[in-house]
Tab-separated table of C-alpha atoms and ligand atoms in Angstrom:
chain	number	residue	atom	x	y	z
A	1	MET	CA	-29.929	196.956	-112.325
A	2	LYS	CA	-26.675	196.302	-110.513
A	3	ILE	CA	-25.173	192.837	-110.189
A	4	GLY	CA	-22.531	191.840	-107.632
A	5	LEU	CA	-19.832	189.582	-109.077
A	6	PHE	CA	-17.032	187.515	-107.610
A	7	SER	CA	-15.127	184.508	-108.875
A	8	ASP	CA	-13.086	181.546	-107.673
A	9	PRO	CA	-13.173	181.902	-103.898
A	10	HIS	CA	-12.181	178.198	-103.584
A	11	TYR	CA	-13.543	178.364	-100.055
A	12	CYS	CA	-12.624	175.740	-97.439
A	13	ASP	CA	-13.477	175.903	-93.765
A	14	LYS	CA	-9.941	174.811	-92.980
A	15	ASP	CA	-6.738	176.791	-92.654
A	16	MET	CA	-5.385	175.572	-95.961
A	17	VAL	CA	-3.085	177.395	-98.394
A	18	SER	CA	-2.189	175.908	-101.777
A	19	GLY	CA	0.144	177.829	-104.070
A	20	GLY	CA	-0.987	181.409	-103.621
A	21	ARG	CA	-4.571	180.379	-102.757
A	22	TYR	CA	-5.769	181.295	-99.277
A	23	HIS	CA	-8.895	179.146	-99.103
A	24	ALA	CA	-10.192	180.010	-95.638
A	25	LEU	CA	-9.749	183.760	-96.145
A	26	SER	CA	-12.535	183.674	-98.730
A	27	TYR	CA	-15.137	183.632	-95.944
A	28	GLY	CA	-14.128	187.138	-94.837
A	29	LYS	CA	-13.659	188.261	-98.444
A	30	ILE	CA	-17.166	187.137	-99.439
A	31	LYS	CA	-18.537	188.882	-96.346
A	32	GLU	CA	-16.743	192.088	-97.378
A	33	ALA	CA	-18.069	191.715	-100.945
A	34	MET	CA	-21.639	191.104	-99.734
A	35	ASP	CA	-21.471	194.130	-97.385
A	36	SER	CA	-20.405	196.242	-100.339
A	37	PHE	CA	-23.086	194.773	-102.658
A	38	LYS	CA	-25.760	195.482	-100.072
A	39	LYS	CA	-24.586	199.073	-99.709
A	40	GLU	CA	-24.605	199.481	-103.506
A	41	GLY	CA	-28.146	198.065	-103.720
A	42	VAL	CA	-27.377	195.168	-106.080
A	43	GLY	CA	-30.363	193.049	-107.118
A	44	LEU	CA	-28.472	189.854	-107.827
A	45	VAL	CA	-25.147	188.290	-106.797
A	46	ILE	CA	-23.323	185.870	-109.093
A	47	CYS	CA	-20.300	183.690	-108.332
A	48	LEU	CA	-18.484	182.677	-111.531
A	49	GLY	CA	-17.603	179.244	-110.140
A	50	ASP	CA	-15.127	177.399	-107.929
A	51	LEU	CA	-17.137	178.531	-104.935
A	52	VAL	CA	-15.518	175.794	-102.861
A	53	ASP	CA	-12.432	173.587	-102.910
A	54	ASP	CA	-11.645	170.119	-101.630
A	55	CYS	CA	-10.672	170.151	-97.929
A	56	GLY	CA	-9.740	166.464	-98.164
A	57	ASN	CA	-12.742	165.201	-96.229
A	58	GLU	CA	-16.304	164.735	-97.440
A	59	GLN	CA	-17.988	165.956	-94.247
A	60	GLU	CA	-15.738	169.043	-94.115
A	61	ASN	CA	-16.570	169.770	-97.750
A	62	ILE	CA	-20.289	169.674	-96.946
A	63	ARG	CA	-19.760	171.857	-93.873
A	64	SER	CA	-17.823	174.393	-95.969
A	65	ILE	CA	-20.464	174.765	-98.688
A	66	LYS	CA	-23.283	175.029	-96.123
A	67	LYS	CA	-21.361	177.639	-94.114
A	68	ILE	CA	-20.567	179.848	-97.104
A	69	THR	CA	-24.135	179.570	-98.461
A	70	GLU	CA	-25.566	180.496	-95.072
A	71	LEU	CA	-23.382	183.617	-95.030
A	72	ILE	CA	-24.430	184.671	-98.542
A	73	ASP	CA	-28.123	183.917	-97.929
A	74	SER	CA	-28.107	185.996	-94.736
A	75	TYR	CA	-28.000	189.140	-96.925
A	76	GLY	CA	-31.323	188.307	-98.539
A	77	ILE	CA	-30.070	189.024	-102.090
A	78	LYS	CA	-30.786	186.495	-104.856
A	79	PHE	CA	-27.642	184.441	-105.438
A	80	TYR	CA	-26.560	182.164	-108.280
A	81	SER	CA	-23.291	180.298	-108.523
A	82	LEU	CA	-21.977	178.684	-111.652
A	83	MET	CA	-20.174	175.426	-110.988
A	84	GLY	CA	-16.436	175.318	-111.597
A	85	ASN	CA	-14.142	172.359	-112.046
A	86	HIS	CA	-13.217	172.499	-108.327
A	87	ASP	CA	-16.871	172.376	-107.300
A	88	TYR	CA	-17.141	169.199	-109.387
A	89	GLN	CA	-14.263	167.714	-107.383
A	90	ASN	CA	-16.657	167.610	-104.416
A	91	PHE	CA	-20.243	167.595	-105.646
A	92	THR	CA	-22.582	166.528	-108.398
A	93	ARG	CA	-24.607	169.274	-110.026
A	94	GLU	CA	-27.695	168.209	-108.048
A	95	GLU	CA	-25.824	168.262	-104.725
A	96	PHE	CA	-24.214	171.629	-105.457
A	97	ASN	CA	-27.510	173.221	-106.403
A	98	ARG	CA	-29.188	171.777	-103.332
A	99	TYR	CA	-26.504	173.100	-100.967
A	100	THR	CA	-26.401	176.541	-102.596
A	101	ASN	CA	-30.200	176.792	-102.968
A	102	GLY	CA	-29.426	177.496	-106.617
A	103	ALA	CA	-30.857	176.805	-110.010
A	104	TYR	CA	-29.485	174.300	-112.469
A	105	PRO	CA	-27.198	175.863	-115.076
A	106	PRO	CA	-27.676	175.847	-117.966
A	107	PHE	CA	-30.527	178.287	-117.721
A	108	SER	CA	-31.400	181.794	-118.773
A	109	LEU	CA	-33.010	184.585	-116.856
A	110	GLU	CA	-34.985	187.397	-118.405
A	111	LEU	CA	-34.651	190.638	-116.446
A	112	ASP	CA	-36.239	194.007	-117.231
A	113	ASP	CA	-33.053	195.268	-118.829
A	114	ALA	CA	-31.257	192.174	-120.168
A	115	ILE	CA	-31.275	188.434	-120.681
A	116	LEU	CA	-28.692	186.531	-118.642
A	117	VAL	CA	-27.500	183.154	-119.913
A	118	PHE	CA	-25.713	180.758	-117.582
A	119	LEU	CA	-23.656	178.023	-119.255
A	120	ASP	CA	-22.172	174.868	-117.764
A	121	CYS	CA	-18.979	173.795	-119.563
A	122	ASN	CA	-18.041	171.131	-117.013
A	123	TYR	CA	-18.020	168.420	-119.678
A	124	GLU	CA	-15.345	166.416	-121.446
A	125	ASP	CA	-15.041	166.813	-125.208
A	126	THR	CA	-16.808	163.471	-125.597
A	127	GLY	CA	-19.910	165.239	-124.251
A	128	LYS	CA	-19.713	163.389	-120.909
A	129	ILE	CA	-20.385	165.465	-117.798
A	130	TYR	CA	-17.506	165.660	-115.266
A	131	GLU	CA	-17.396	162.808	-112.830
A	132	VAL	CA	-17.119	163.921	-109.217
A	133	GLY	CA	-13.525	163.700	-107.963
A	134	LYS	CA	-12.162	162.787	-111.413
A	135	VAL	CA	-12.029	166.127	-113.167
A	136	ASP	CA	-9.505	166.918	-115.911
A	137	TRP	CA	-9.783	170.713	-115.791
A	138	THR	CA	-8.016	171.112	-119.142
A	139	ASN	CA	-10.746	169.150	-120.931
A	140	THR	CA	-13.770	171.446	-120.942
A	141	PHE	CA	-16.605	171.508	-123.438
A	142	LEU	CA	-20.098	172.854	-124.080
A	143	PRO	CA	-22.299	169.908	-125.100
A	144	ASN	CA	-24.583	170.010	-128.097
A	145	ASP	CA	-27.852	170.436	-126.182
A	146	GLN	CA	-26.485	173.610	-124.557
A	147	LEU	CA	-25.195	174.913	-127.898
A	148	LEU	CA	-28.704	174.430	-129.299
A	149	SER	CA	-30.419	176.121	-126.367
A	150	LEU	CA	-27.892	178.989	-126.543
A	151	GLU	CA	-28.701	179.374	-130.227
A	152	LYS	CA	-32.406	179.448	-129.365
A	153	VAL	CA	-31.975	182.190	-126.745
A	154	LEU	CA	-29.726	184.237	-129.042
A	155	SER	CA	-32.190	184.047	-131.926
A	156	LYS	CA	-35.196	185.022	-129.783
A	157	ASP	CA	-37.079	188.032	-131.054
A	158	SER	CA	-36.162	190.594	-128.390
A	159	GLU	CA	-34.599	194.036	-128.107
A	160	LYS	CA	-32.809	193.147	-124.912
A	161	ASN	CA	-29.066	192.872	-124.590
A	162	ILE	CA	-27.690	189.477	-123.620
A	163	ILE	CA	-24.977	188.725	-121.070
A	164	ILE	CA	-23.431	185.255	-120.979
A	165	PHE	CA	-21.847	183.747	-117.866
A	166	SER	CA	-19.417	180.840	-118.001
A	167	HIS	CA	-16.862	179.508	-115.531
A	168	GLN	CA	-14.487	178.375	-118.269
A	169	ILE	CA	-12.987	180.634	-120.922
A	170	ILE	CA	-14.631	181.229	-124.299
A	171	GLU	CA	-11.862	183.211	-125.950
A	172	GLU	CA	-8.589	181.829	-127.307
A	173	GLY	CA	-5.023	182.822	-126.472
A	174	LEU	CA	-4.893	183.296	-122.681
A	175	ASP	CA	-3.748	179.832	-121.772
A	176	ASN	CA	-5.673	177.462	-123.927
A	177	ASN	CA	-5.877	174.852	-121.151
A	178	HIS	CA	-8.499	177.166	-119.658
A	179	THR	CA	-10.461	177.491	-122.901
A	180	VAL	CA	-13.561	175.465	-123.738
A	181	ARG	CA	-12.612	173.089	-126.558
A	182	ASN	CA	-15.486	174.157	-128.797
A	183	ALA	CA	-15.168	177.840	-127.860
A	184	LYS	CA	-14.940	178.740	-131.553
A	185	ASP	CA	-18.497	177.421	-132.126
A	186	ILE	CA	-19.786	179.390	-129.131
A	187	ARG	CA	-18.076	182.602	-130.287
A	188	ALA	CA	-19.547	182.152	-133.778
A	189	LEU	CA	-23.068	182.057	-132.279
A	190	ILE	CA	-22.294	185.077	-130.092
A	191	SER	CA	-20.865	187.125	-132.964
A	192	SER	CA	-23.760	186.350	-135.297
A	193	CYS	CA	-26.346	187.398	-132.686
A	194	GLY	CA	-25.291	191.040	-132.388
A	195	ARG	CA	-27.044	191.571	-129.040
A	196	VAL	CA	-24.504	189.918	-126.724
A	197	THR	CA	-22.689	192.740	-124.952
A	198	GLU	CA	-20.607	190.783	-122.429
A	199	VAL	CA	-19.279	187.321	-121.739
A	200	ILE	CA	-18.353	187.163	-118.054
A	201	GLN	CA	-16.026	184.371	-116.936
A	202	GLY	CA	-13.866	183.058	-114.100
A	203	HIS	CA	-11.404	180.133	-114.030
A	204	TYR	CA	-8.344	181.998	-115.379
A	205	HIS	CA	-7.097	183.308	-112.048
A	206	PRO	CA	-5.076	186.349	-113.210
A	207	GLY	CA	-8.212	187.756	-114.898
A	208	HIS	CA	-8.388	189.318	-118.364
A	209	ASP	CA	-10.338	191.778	-120.482
A	210	GLU	CA	-10.691	191.711	-124.239
A	211	ILE	CA	-13.114	192.853	-126.938
A	212	ILE	CA	-13.838	190.487	-129.834
A	213	ASN	CA	-16.348	191.541	-132.540
A	214	ASN	CA	-17.814	194.227	-130.231
A	215	VAL	CA	-18.350	191.760	-127.377
A	216	ARG	CA	-16.474	192.274	-124.122
A	217	TYR	CA	-14.947	189.042	-122.796
A	218	HIS	CA	-14.422	189.872	-119.170
A	219	THR	CA	-12.623	187.423	-116.860
A	220	LEU	CA	-12.718	188.240	-113.171
A	221	PRO	CA	-9.502	187.709	-111.219
A	222	ALA	CA	-9.793	184.952	-108.605
A	223	MET	CA	-10.824	185.961	-105.105
A	224	CYS	CA	-8.717	183.232	-103.474
A	225	GLU	CA	-5.339	184.388	-104.795
A	226	GLY	CA	-3.278	186.308	-102.242
A	227	LYS	CA	-4.603	188.153	-99.232
A	228	GLU	CA	-6.236	191.069	-101.030
A	229	ASN	CA	-9.870	190.888	-102.065
A	230	ARG	CA	-11.403	190.989	-105.551
A	231	PHE	CA	-15.037	191.500	-106.469
A	232	GLU	CA	-16.992	193.979	-108.529
A	233	CYS	CA	-20.287	195.689	-108.918
A	234	PHE	CA	-21.552	195.469	-112.484
A	235	GLU	CA	-24.218	197.755	-113.866
A	236	ILE	CA	-26.422	196.372	-116.636
A	237	VAL	CA	-26.748	198.927	-119.403
A	238	LYS	CA	-29.960	198.804	-121.431
B	301	LIG	FE1	-10.481	178.359	-109.932
């Protein structure tokens, strides 16, 4: 099965540029990505988080997320978006999932050829979920209940490979502000499982690729940076 991936579009329905981030251009970039995914016959599209950004006005933020979801849904391909720290600037988890017609991460999905695990690391290291509009993006953490459910999925008696999706970074050494504070605990679970083939992430806008204990930690470069587009078609290998 093929999966369409993109990360960090930071979409805003407003002609806004911050740093090198061209927020409004992400509408056309997502359209180009979806056209390509459709042509490639992907069965599932995943955004690695920061789907939207703060336009500075609550009603505009709602309009932006509805507009981008309507575009994605028009292709008729199942779509999941992780939440990123910027999504939490605008919306609670419940609101975000309602507007994107999504499912609540954390959850896992058993496909014919693999098990996909979606994590939500939008927590402070006290275990408190991010408060809308008051996000410290450098303080990111996977709470205990998710660690336990990850452990449960990883220890399940199955032959299937496992792919983990997280907005925030689970390896060390890129720029540790982007790394989940208890990433070491998560990596220990992943390494001991032996069936996790990939950890796919966003958040670190330059992107990165690294193999640790036979697991590929793959960080997609951000779609919003610059005027060129970035997305990829990922084939699940049995
Ligand atoms: Fe981002």
